[in-house]
Coordinates of C-alpha atoms in Angstrom, one line a residue:
Chain A
M157 CA -26.7 -47.9 -1.3
P158 CA -25.6 -45.6 1.5
R159 CA -26.2 -42.3 -0.4
L160 CA -29.7 -43.4 -1.4
N161 CA -30.5 -44.3 2.2
E162 CA -29.1 -41.0 3.4
L163 CA -31.3 -39.0 1.0
L164 CA -34.4 -41.0 1.9
V165 CA -33.7 -40.4 5.6
E166 CA -33.1 -36.7 5.1
S167 CA -36.3 -36.4 3.0
R168 CA -38.2 -37.7 6.0
T169 CA -37.0 -35.0 8.3
R170 CA -36.7 -32.0 6.2
Q171 CA -37.4 -30.6 2.7
L172 CA -34.5 -31.6 0.4
S173 CA -32.6 -28.9 -1.4
A174 CA -33.1 -28.7 -5.1
A175 CA -29.7 -30.3 -5.7
E176 CA -30.5 -33.2 -3.3
R177 CA -33.9 -33.8 -4.9
K178 CA -32.3 -33.9 -8.3
E179 CA -29.7 -36.3 -7.0
L180 CA -32.3 -38.6 -5.5
N181 CA -34.5 -38.6 -8.6
D182 CA -31.5 -39.2 -10.9
I183 CA -30.5 -42.2 -8.9
L184 CA -34.1 -43.6 -9.0
R185 CA -34.6 -42.7 -12.6
T186 CA -31.6 -44.5 -13.9
R187 CA -31.1 -47.5 -11.6
P188 CA -33.9 -50.0 -11.3
E189 CA -32.2 -51.7 -8.4
A190 CA -32.2 -48.3 -6.6
R191 CA -36.0 -48.1 -7.1
A192 CA -36.4 -51.6 -5.6
A193 CA -34.2 -50.7 -2.7
A194 CA -35.9 -47.4 -2.1
A195 CA -39.4 -49.0 -2.2
Q196 CA -38.2 -51.5 0.3
W197 CA -36.6 -48.9 2.6
L198 CA -39.7 -46.7 2.5
A199 CA -42.1 -49.7 3.1
D200 CA -39.9 -50.8 6.0
D201 CA -40.1 -47.3 7.4
V202 CA -43.9 -47.8 7.6
V203 CA -43.6 -51.3 9.1
L204 CA -41.1 -50.0 11.7
T205 CA -43.3 -47.0 12.6
E206 CA -46.3 -49.4 13.0
D207 CA -44.3 -51.7 15.2
L208 CA -43.0 -48.9 17.5
R209 CA -46.5 -47.4 17.6
T210 CA -48.1 -50.7 18.5
A211 CA -45.6 -51.1 21.3
Q212 CA -46.5 -47.6 22.5
M213 CA -50.2 -48.4 22.3
E214 CA -49.7 -51.6 24.2
A215 CA -47.9 -49.7 26.9
L216 CA -50.7 -47.2 26.9
V217 CA -53.4 -49.9 27.3
D218 CA -51.3 -51.6 30.0
A219 CA -51.2 -48.3 31.8
D220 CA -55.0 -48.4 31.9
T221 CA -54.9 -50.2 35.2
P222 CA -55.5 -49.3 38.8
Q223 CA -51.9 -48.2 39.2
G224 CA -52.4 -45.6 36.4
A225 CA -55.5 -44.0 37.9
G226 CA -55.9 -40.4 36.8
R227 CA -52.7 -40.3 34.9
V228 CA -52.6 -38.4 31.6
I229 CA -50.9 -40.0 28.7
T230 CA -49.6 -37.9 25.9
K231 CA -46.8 -37.5 23.5
Y232 CA -46.1 -34.0 24.7
R233 CA -45.3 -34.2 28.3
S234 CA -44.5 -30.6 28.7
W235 CA -48.2 -29.8 28.3
F236 CA -48.8 -31.5 31.6
Q237 CA -46.3 -29.6 33.6
W238 CA -49.1 -27.0 33.7
S239 CA -50.2 -26.6 37.2
T240 CA -53.7 -27.7 38.1
T241 CA -53.6 -25.0 40.7
A242 CA -53.5 -22.4 38.0
A243 CA -56.3 -24.2 36.2
A244 CA -58.4 -24.1 39.4
A245 CA -57.8 -20.4 39.7
G246 CA -58.9 -19.8 36.1
V247 CA -61.6 -17.6 34.9
V248 CA -64.7 -19.4 33.7
V249 CA -65.7 -17.6 30.6
G250 CA -68.9 -19.3 30.0
F251 CA -70.6 -22.7 29.5
L252 CA -72.2 -22.8 26.1
C253 CA -73.9 -25.6 24.3
A254 CA -71.9 -27.4 21.7
S255 CA -73.6 -25.8 18.8
M256 CA -72.9 -22.3 20.0
A257 CA -69.4 -23.0 21.1
W258 CA -68.0 -23.2 17.5
A259 CA -69.3 -19.8 16.7
I260 CA -67.0 -18.0 19.1
A261 CA -63.3 -17.5 19.0
V262 CA -61.1 -19.0 21.7
P263 CA -60.9 -16.2 24.3
R264 CA -57.6 -14.5 24.7
G265 CA -56.1 -12.3 27.3
A266 CA -56.8 -14.0 30.6
V267 CA -54.5 -16.2 32.7
T268 CA -56.5 -19.3 32.2
E269 CA -59.7 -19.5 30.2
W270 CA -62.4 -22.2 29.8
M271 CA -64.7 -22.8 26.9
M272 CA -67.3 -25.6 26.9
L273 CA -67.1 -27.5 23.7
F274 CA -69.6 -30.2 24.3
Q275 CA -72.1 -31.1 27.0
D276 CA -74.7 -33.9 27.0
G277 CA -77.0 -34.8 29.9
F278 CA -78.9 -37.3 27.6
E279 CA -82.2 -35.5 28.7
D280 CA -83.6 -35.5 25.2
K281 CA -82.9 -39.0 24.3
N282 CA -84.7 -42.3 24.7
G283 CA -84.5 -45.9 23.5
P284 CA -81.4 -48.0 22.8
L285 CA -78.0 -46.6 21.9
A286 CA -77.2 -46.9 18.2
P287 CA -75.0 -50.0 17.7
G288 CA -71.4 -49.9 16.6
F289 CA -68.7 -47.2 16.4
P290 CA -70.0 -43.8 15.2
F291 CA -69.8 -43.3 11.5
R292 CA -69.9 -39.5 11.8
T293 CA -69.8 -36.7 14.3
G294 CA -72.7 -35.7 16.4
V295 CA -74.1 -39.1 17.4
W296 CA -73.5 -41.5 20.2
S297 CA -73.2 -45.2 19.5
G298 CA -71.5 -48.3 20.9
D299 CA -72.3 -51.5 22.8
P300 CA -75.8 -52.4 24.1
A301 CA -76.9 -49.6 26.3
E302 CA -80.1 -47.5 26.6
Y303 CA -81.0 -43.9 27.3
S304 CA -82.9 -43.4 30.6
A305 CA -84.9 -40.5 32.0
K306 CA -85.3 -42.1 35.4
L307 CA -82.3 -40.6 37.1
K308 CA -83.0 -38.1 39.8
N309 CA -80.8 -35.5 38.1
G310 CA -82.2 -36.0 34.6
G311 CA -81.2 -38.3 31.8
G312 CA -78.5 -40.8 31.5
L313 CA -77.1 -43.7 29.5
R314 CA -77.4 -47.2 31.1
F315 CA -74.7 -49.7 30.4
I316 CA -76.2 -53.0 29.7
Q317 CA -73.8 -55.4 28.1
A318 CA -70.1 -55.6 27.0
V319 CA -69.4 -56.8 23.5
G320 CA -66.1 -58.3 22.4
D321 CA -64.2 -56.3 19.8
R322 CA -63.4 -58.1 16.6
N323 CA -60.6 -55.7 15.8
S324 CA -58.9 -55.7 19.2
R325 CA -56.0 -57.8 20.1
N326 CA -57.8 -60.4 22.2
G327 CA -61.4 -59.7 21.2
R328 CA -62.5 -60.1 24.8
A329 CA -65.7 -58.4 26.0
N330 CA -64.2 -56.3 28.8
S331 CA -66.4 -53.3 28.7
C332 CA -69.7 -51.8 27.6
D333 CA -68.6 -48.7 25.6
A334 CA -70.2 -45.7 24.1
F335 CA -68.4 -43.4 21.7
R336 CA -68.9 -40.0 20.1
I337 CA -66.8 -38.1 17.6
L338 CA -66.3 -34.4 18.2
D339 CA -65.2 -32.0 15.4
L340 CA -62.3 -29.9 16.4
S341 CA -61.2 -28.7 13.0
H342 CA -62.6 -25.2 13.6
L343 CA -60.3 -24.8 16.5
K344 CA -57.2 -25.0 14.4
T345 CA -57.5 -21.5 13.1
Q346 CA -58.7 -20.1 16.4
L347 CA -56.0 -21.2 18.8
D348 CA -53.4 -18.7 19.8
P349 CA -49.9 -20.2 19.2
D350 CA -48.8 -18.6 22.5
T351 CA -51.2 -20.6 24.6
E352 CA -51.3 -24.1 25.9
S353 CA -54.6 -25.7 25.1
I354 CA -55.9 -28.6 27.2
L355 CA -59.1 -30.6 26.6
E356 CA -60.8 -31.6 29.8
F357 CA -63.2 -34.5 29.5
S358 CA -65.5 -35.4 32.4
A359 CA -68.5 -37.5 33.0
E360 CA -70.7 -38.3 36.0
F361 CA -71.3 -42.0 36.6
L362 CA -73.9 -43.7 38.8
D363 CA -73.7 -47.2 40.2
T364 CA -77.2 -47.9 41.5
R365 CA -76.5 -51.4 42.9
P366 CA -78.1 -51.4 46.3
K367 CA -75.6 -53.8 47.8
P368 CA -71.8 -53.9 47.2
G369 CA -70.9 -56.3 44.3
R370 CA -68.1 -56.9 41.9
P371 CA -66.0 -53.9 41.2
V372 CA -66.9 -52.1 37.9
H373 CA -64.4 -49.9 36.1
L374 CA -66.0 -46.6 35.1
A375 CA -63.9 -44.8 32.6
C376 CA -63.5 -41.8 30.3
H377 CA -61.1 -41.9 27.4
I378 CA -60.4 -39.2 24.9
Y379 CA -58.4 -39.7 21.7
L380 CA -57.3 -37.1 19.2
F381 CA -56.9 -37.7 15.5
E382 CA -55.9 -36.0 12.3
G383 CA -57.9 -36.5 9.1
K384 CA -61.4 -37.3 8.3
P385 CA -63.7 -38.8 10.9
E386 CA -65.5 -41.0 8.4
T387 CA -62.3 -43.0 7.9
L388 CA -62.3 -44.1 11.5
Q389 CA -65.3 -46.4 11.8
P390 CA -64.2 -49.3 9.7
L391 CA -60.8 -49.3 11.4
W392 CA -61.7 -48.9 15.0
P393 CA -59.9 -49.7 17.3
V394 CA -56.9 -50.4 14.9
A395 CA -57.0 -46.7 14.1
L396 CA -55.7 -46.1 17.5
R397 CA -52.3 -46.6 16.0
D398 CA -52.6 -43.2 14.5
V399 CA -53.8 -41.4 17.6
L400 CA -52.1 -38.0 18.1
G401 CA -52.7 -37.9 21.8
S402 CA -55.0 -39.6 24.4
S403 CA -55.8 -39.8 28.0
V404 CA -57.9 -41.8 30.4
G405 CA -59.5 -41.3 33.8
Y406 CA -61.5 -43.7 35.8
E407 CA -62.9 -44.8 39.1
D408 CA -63.7 -48.3 40.2
S409 CA -67.1 -48.8 41.9
V410 CA -68.6 -51.7 43.9
G411 CA -72.0 -50.1 44.3
G412 CA -74.0 -50.1 47.6
G413 CA -74.2 -47.2 50.0
D414 CA -75.7 -44.0 48.5
T415 CA -76.9 -45.3 45.2
G416 CA -77.6 -41.7 44.0
R417 CA -74.1 -40.5 44.5
E418 CA -72.4 -39.2 41.4
I419 CA -69.0 -40.6 40.7
K420 CA -67.2 -37.9 38.7
V421 CA -64.5 -39.1 36.4
S422 CA -62.3 -36.7 34.4
T423 CA -59.2 -36.6 32.4
R424 CA -57.1 -34.1 30.5
C425 CA -55.4 -34.2 27.1
A426 CA -53.2 -31.6 25.3
L427 CA -55.0 -30.3 22.2
H428 CA -52.5 -31.3 19.5
T429 CA -52.2 -28.6 16.9
K430 CA -52.9 -31.1 14.1
A431 CA -56.0 -32.6 15.7
D432 CA -59.1 -32.5 13.5
Y433 CA -61.4 -34.4 15.7
A434 CA -61.6 -36.2 19.1
V435 CA -63.2 -39.5 20.0
I436 CA -64.8 -39.4 23.4
H437 CA -65.4 -42.8 25.0
V438 CA -67.3 -43.7 28.2
G439 CA -67.4 -47.2 29.4
A440 CA -68.2 -49.6 32.3
G441 CA -66.3 -52.8 32.5
R442 CA -63.9 -55.1 34.2
V443 CA -61.3 -53.7 36.5
T444 CA -58.6 -55.9 35.0
R445 CA -58.4 -56.3 31.2
N446 CA -57.5 -60.0 31.4
G447 CA -60.2 -60.8 34.0
T448 CA -62.6 -63.6 33.4
E449 CA -65.2 -62.9 36.1
P450 CA -68.7 -62.1 35.0
L451 CA -69.5 -58.4 34.5
D452 CA -72.0 -57.0 36.9
L453 CA -73.6 -54.5 34.5
G454 CA -77.1 -53.0 34.2
A455 CA -77.1 -50.7 37.2
Q456 CA -74.4 -48.3 36.0
Y457 CA -75.2 -45.0 34.2
V458 CA -73.3 -42.1 32.8
S459 CA -74.6 -38.6 32.6
N460 CA -73.5 -35.0 32.2
V461 CA -70.7 -35.7 29.8
Q462 CA -68.6 -32.6 29.1
V463 CA -65.6 -31.6 27.1
A464 CA -64.1 -28.2 27.9
L465 CA -61.2 -26.4 26.4
K466 CA -58.8 -24.7 28.7
T467 CA -56.2 -22.2 27.4
Q468 CA -53.3 -20.7 29.2
A469 CA -50.6 -18.3 27.9
L470 CA -47.3 -20.1 27.7
S471 CA -45.0 -17.4 29.0
G472 CA -45.3 -16.0 32.6
K473 CA -43.6 -12.8 31.5
R474 CA -46.0 -12.3 28.8
L475 CA -48.9 -12.9 31.1
L476 CA -48.0 -9.8 33.0
G477 CA -48.5 -7.7 30.0
R478 CA -51.8 -9.4 29.2
S479 CA -53.6 -9.1 32.4
P480 CA -57.3 -8.3 32.0
Chain B
M35 CA -67.3 -53.1 20.4
S36 CA -67.9 -55.4 17.5
S37 CA -70.5 -53.9 15.3
F38 CA -69.6 -51.8 12.3
T39 CA -73.0 -51.2 10.9
E40 CA -74.0 -47.8 9.5
P41 CA -77.7 -47.1 9.9
G42 CA -79.5 -47.3 6.6
Q43 CA -76.7 -48.9 4.7
N44 CA -75.6 -52.5 4.0
A45 CA -72.5 -52.9 6.1
P46 CA -69.5 -54.9 4.8
D47 CA -69.4 -58.3 6.3
A48 CA -66.9 -59.6 8.9
A49 CA -64.6 -61.2 6.3
F50 CA -64.2 -57.8 4.6
V51 CA -63.6 -56.0 7.8
L52 CA -61.0 -58.5 8.9
A53 CA -59.2 -58.5 5.5
L54 CA -59.2 -54.7 5.4
T55 CA -57.8 -54.5 8.9
E56 CA -55.1 -57.0 8.2
S57 CA -54.1 -55.1 5.0
Q58 CA -53.6 -51.7 6.6
T59 CA -49.9 -51.8 7.0
A60 CA -49.3 -53.1 3.5
L61 CA -51.6 -50.5 2.0
R62 CA -49.9 -47.7 3.9
A63 CA -46.5 -49.0 3.0
Y64 CA -47.5 -49.1 -0.6
C65 CA -48.8 -45.6 -0.6
E66 CA -45.7 -44.1 1.1
A67 CA -43.2 -46.1 -0.9
S68 CA -44.8 -45.0 -4.1
L69 CA -44.9 -41.3 -3.2
G70 CA -41.8 -41.0 -1.0
N71 CA -43.6 -38.7 1.3
R72 CA -45.4 -39.5 4.5
E73 CA -48.1 -36.9 4.3
E74 CA -48.9 -37.6 0.7
G75 CA -48.8 -41.3 1.5
K76 CA -51.2 -40.9 4.3
D77 CA -53.5 -39.0 2.1
A78 CA -53.5 -41.7 -0.5
W79 CA -53.9 -44.4 2.2
Q80 CA -56.9 -42.7 3.7
R81 CA -58.5 -42.2 0.3
T82 CA -57.9 -45.9 -0.4
N83 CA -59.7 -46.9 2.8
V84 CA -62.7 -44.8 2.0
V85 CA -63.0 -46.2 -1.5
L86 CA -62.4 -49.8 -0.3
W87 CA -65.2 -49.4 2.2
R88 CA -67.6 -48.1 -0.5
K89 CA -66.6 -51.0 -2.8
A90 CA -66.8 -53.7 -0.2
G91 CA -69.5 -55.5 -2.1
E92 CA -67.3 -55.8 -5.2
W93 CA -64.6 -57.9 -3.5
D94 CA -64.8 -61.5 -4.7
Q95 CA -64.1 -63.4 -1.5
K96 CA -62.8 -66.3 -3.5
K97 CA -59.8 -64.2 -4.4
R98 CA -57.1 -62.7 -2.1
F99 CA -57.9 -59.3 -0.7
L100 CA -54.6 -57.6 -0.8
P101 CA -54.0 -57.6 -4.6
W102 CA -57.5 -56.3 -5.1
A103 CA -57.0 -53.6 -2.4
L104 CA -53.6 -52.7 -3.9
A105 CA -55.2 -52.2 -7.3
V106 CA -57.6 -49.7 -5.6
A107 CA -54.7 -48.1 -3.8
R108 CA -52.8 -47.7 -7.1
Y109 CA -55.6 -45.6 -8.5
E110 CA -55.6 -43.4 -5.4
V111 CA -51.8 -43.0 -5.5
L112 CA -52.0 -42.0 -9.2
A113 CA -54.7 -39.5 -8.2
V114 CA -52.4 -37.9 -5.6
I115 CA -49.6 -37.7 -8.2
R116 CA -52.0 -36.0 -10.6
D117 CA -53.4 -33.6 -8.1
R118 CA -50.5 -32.7 -5.9
Q119 CA -48.5 -29.4 -5.8
R120 CA -45.3 -29.9 -7.7
D121 CA -43.2 -27.9 -5.3
L122 CA -44.1 -30.2 -2.4
L123 CA -43.2 -33.5 -4.0
V124 CA -40.1 -35.5 -3.3
F125 CA -40.2 -37.8 -6.4
D126 CA -40.5 -36.3 -9.9
E127 CA -43.6 -37.4 -11.7
D128 CA -41.9 -40.0 -13.9
V129 CA -40.0 -41.4 -10.9
A130 CA -43.2 -41.6 -8.8
L131 CA -44.9 -43.4 -11.7
A132 CA -42.1 -45.9 -11.8
M133 CA -42.2 -46.3 -8.0
V134 CA -46.0 -47.0 -8.1
D135 CA -45.3 -50.3 -9.9
E136 CA -42.1 -51.1 -8.0
S137 CA -43.8 -50.7 -4.7
L138 CA -46.5 -53.3 -5.6
H139 CA -44.0 -56.1 -5.2
V140 CA -42.8 -54.7 -1.9
A141 CA -46.3 -54.3 -0.5
E142 CA -47.0 -58.0 -1.0
T143 CA -44.1 -58.9 1.3
V144 CA -45.0 -56.5 4.1
G145 CA -46.7 -59.1 6.3
A146 CA -43.6 -61.3 6.4
R147 CA -41.3 -58.4 7.0
R148 CA -43.5 -57.1 9.8
D149 CA -43.3 -60.4 11.6
A150 CA -39.5 -60.5 11.2
L151 CA -39.2 -56.9 12.4
A152 CA -41.2 -57.6 15.5
L153 CA -38.5 -60.2 16.5
C154 CA -35.8 -57.7 15.7
T155 CA -37.2 -54.7 17.7
E156 CA -37.7 -57.0 20.7
K157 CA -34.0 -57.0 21.1
L158 CA -33.5 -53.2 21.0
Q159 CA -32.1 -51.5 24.0
P160 CA -34.7 -49.3 25.7
R161 CA -32.7 -46.1 24.9
H162 CA -32.4 -47.0 21.2
R163 CA -36.1 -47.8 21.1
D164 CA -36.8 -44.4 22.6
V165 CA -34.8 -42.7 20.0
L166 CA -36.4 -44.6 17.2
S167 CA -39.9 -43.9 18.6
A168 CA -39.1 -40.2 19.0
H169 CA -38.1 -40.1 15.3
Y170 CA -40.6 -42.5 13.7
V171 CA -43.7 -42.3 15.8
L172 CA -43.6 -38.8 17.3
G173 CA -41.8 -37.2 14.4
H174 CA -39.5 -35.2 16.6
P175 CA -36.8 -33.2 14.8
H176 CA -33.3 -34.5 15.3
A177 CA -32.4 -31.5 17.4
E178 CA -35.1 -32.2 19.8
I179 CA -34.1 -35.8 20.1
A180 CA -30.5 -34.7 20.7
A181 CA -31.6 -32.3 23.5
S182 CA -33.9 -34.8 25.2
H183 CA -31.4 -37.6 25.0
R184 CA -28.3 -35.4 25.8
M185 CA -26.6 -36.3 22.6
R186 CA -24.9 -34.3 19.9
L187 CA -27.0 -33.7 16.8
S188 CA -24.6 -35.6 14.6
A189 CA -24.6 -38.5 17.0
V190 CA -28.4 -38.7 16.7
K191 CA -28.2 -38.8 12.9
V192 CA -25.5 -41.5 13.0
L193 CA -27.4 -43.6 15.6
L194 CA -30.7 -43.4 13.7
M195 CA -29.0 -44.5 10.4
R196 CA -27.1 -47.3 12.2
L197 CA -30.2 -48.6 14.0
R198 CA -32.2 -48.4 10.8
R199 CA -29.6 -50.4 8.8
S200 CA -29.2 -52.9 11.6
L201 CA -32.9 -53.5 11.6
A202 CA -33.0 -53.9 7.8
D203 CA -30.2 -56.5 8.1
C204 CA -32.0 -58.2 10.9
I205 CA -35.2 -58.5 8.8
E206 CA -33.2 -60.1 5.9
R207 CA -31.5 -62.5 8.3
R208 CA -34.8 -63.6 9.8
L209 CA -36.4 -64.0 6.4
N210 CA -33.4 -66.1 5.2
E211 CA -33.6 -68.3 8.3
Q212 CA -37.3 -69.0 7.6
T213 CA -36.6 -70.0 4.0
A214 CA -33.4 -72.0 4.7

C-alpha cells in the first residue's frame, strides 16, 4: 500500500493538508486491511526508533571510557562549536542558591552570561543517602553512600558501595551512584531564542586513600528529559532511551599523595529547548565497564556540586548591537 | 542502582519492574499506532506508565503482564482521544477508535518483530543508519538531513522510504524463517 505508507511517513514529518488527512482517514475507514497495515507500520516505526536509539545509547556508553575523557555528547553538535575561550571571558552575573535562581529571568544583553541553577555542598545533611533512584525533584538518592561533615572544606557525600542495576544491560555493579532531578521547566519560557544555552555541571571529588590503590573512576553525568519527572523512577535506566541530550566528564584517581586535594570534574550539555528536567548523576566506580576487579570504595567523596546555565547570543553581528 | 523504593510507600516488586520494563516498546508502539501521532502517543504511553505503577498491586502474576498492561493503555489512549484538540489530530475520532483495537494485535507481536529488526539493522550501511537515526531518533527535518548528508531533498525522501520498506520486508523474512 504505497500511498498509505507515503501518507503515514508524511504525517510523521509535517502536518498533513486537509485533503491528505481526508484521504488517509478514508483509506483507513473503509479498508480493514489498511488499518492492519497502518498499525503494523506505525508500531514498526516505534520498534525501529527504539533500535536506533539503543544503538546510539550503546555508542554513548561505550564512549564513557578513558579515550572519551571530557568529551561532550549531544545530538546538537553545533552547540559545542561555541568557544570555551569566550565562555572563560564571560561575565559572571551572580551565584544564587537554587531556590532563588528560578525567580529571576535569564539575563540578556551580555556576551556570555552565567546563572547558577543548583549548588549543594552537602553541609546541612547527615546520615545515609536515600536508596534508589529519586522519585521526585529536590532530593538526592542512589546507591549506598552517606553524608559526611568531616571534610576540611565542609560537607560531602561518601561513596560506600556499588550496586548492580537490575534494569541495565549487564546488571553489573560498576559504580556507586547518586542522582538528583532538577526542574528546568521554568527556563523554557525564559530563554531567549537568539541565545545558545549551555548547562555546565561540575563537582569536586576527594580520594582520601593515603596510599595509591586501584584506579577509581570519578564521574559527573547530566541527562536532559522531556515530560514528567515522576515517570522516570520506575524506568531508570531504560528511560535513557528517551534522553534529549547528555554529557559526561570524569577523572580517574588512584589516591595517595595529597589526600585533601580536590579533583574537579565538569561537563557541559546544550540545554535542549524541549527539556523539562535534568538528571544529575555523580558516581565513583570502575575505570572499565567490563572490569571484574574489586572496587576500592569508601574513601571517595563528592562535594560542591553545581549546575550553572551559560547563555551566549548566537550572532556575532547582533552582539555588537547588544553590548552592555 | 537497583532499588526502586519510594520512601513511605509499598514499592512494586522485582517481577513487576521487570515486566514493566520489558513491555515498554510494546506499550509505546500500541499508543502510537492507535493515535497515529508521536506526541499524542508519547503522552498516552507516559500516562499508562504512571497508572501501571500505581496499580502494580493489582497485577495477578499468574497471568501475562502485557495483556493486562495493554488494557490499561487502551483506557489511556481513549482518554487522549477524548481530551485532545481536534485540529491537532491525524486520525479522525472514528478511525482512531478503530485503530485502538486493531493495534492491540500488533502490540502483542512487537517483541518478535524487535528481535527480527535488530538482525536487519545490523546489516545497514553506516550512512543509511545515520540517515535513519537523523529522521527517527533525532527528528531532523528532511531538509536538514539533506544538507548534512549532501543530498537532494527528494533523494532523502526516496531513501528513507526505500530503507523503511526494505526493513519491513526484512522483518517479515526473518519471522517467516523462524516459523518455517
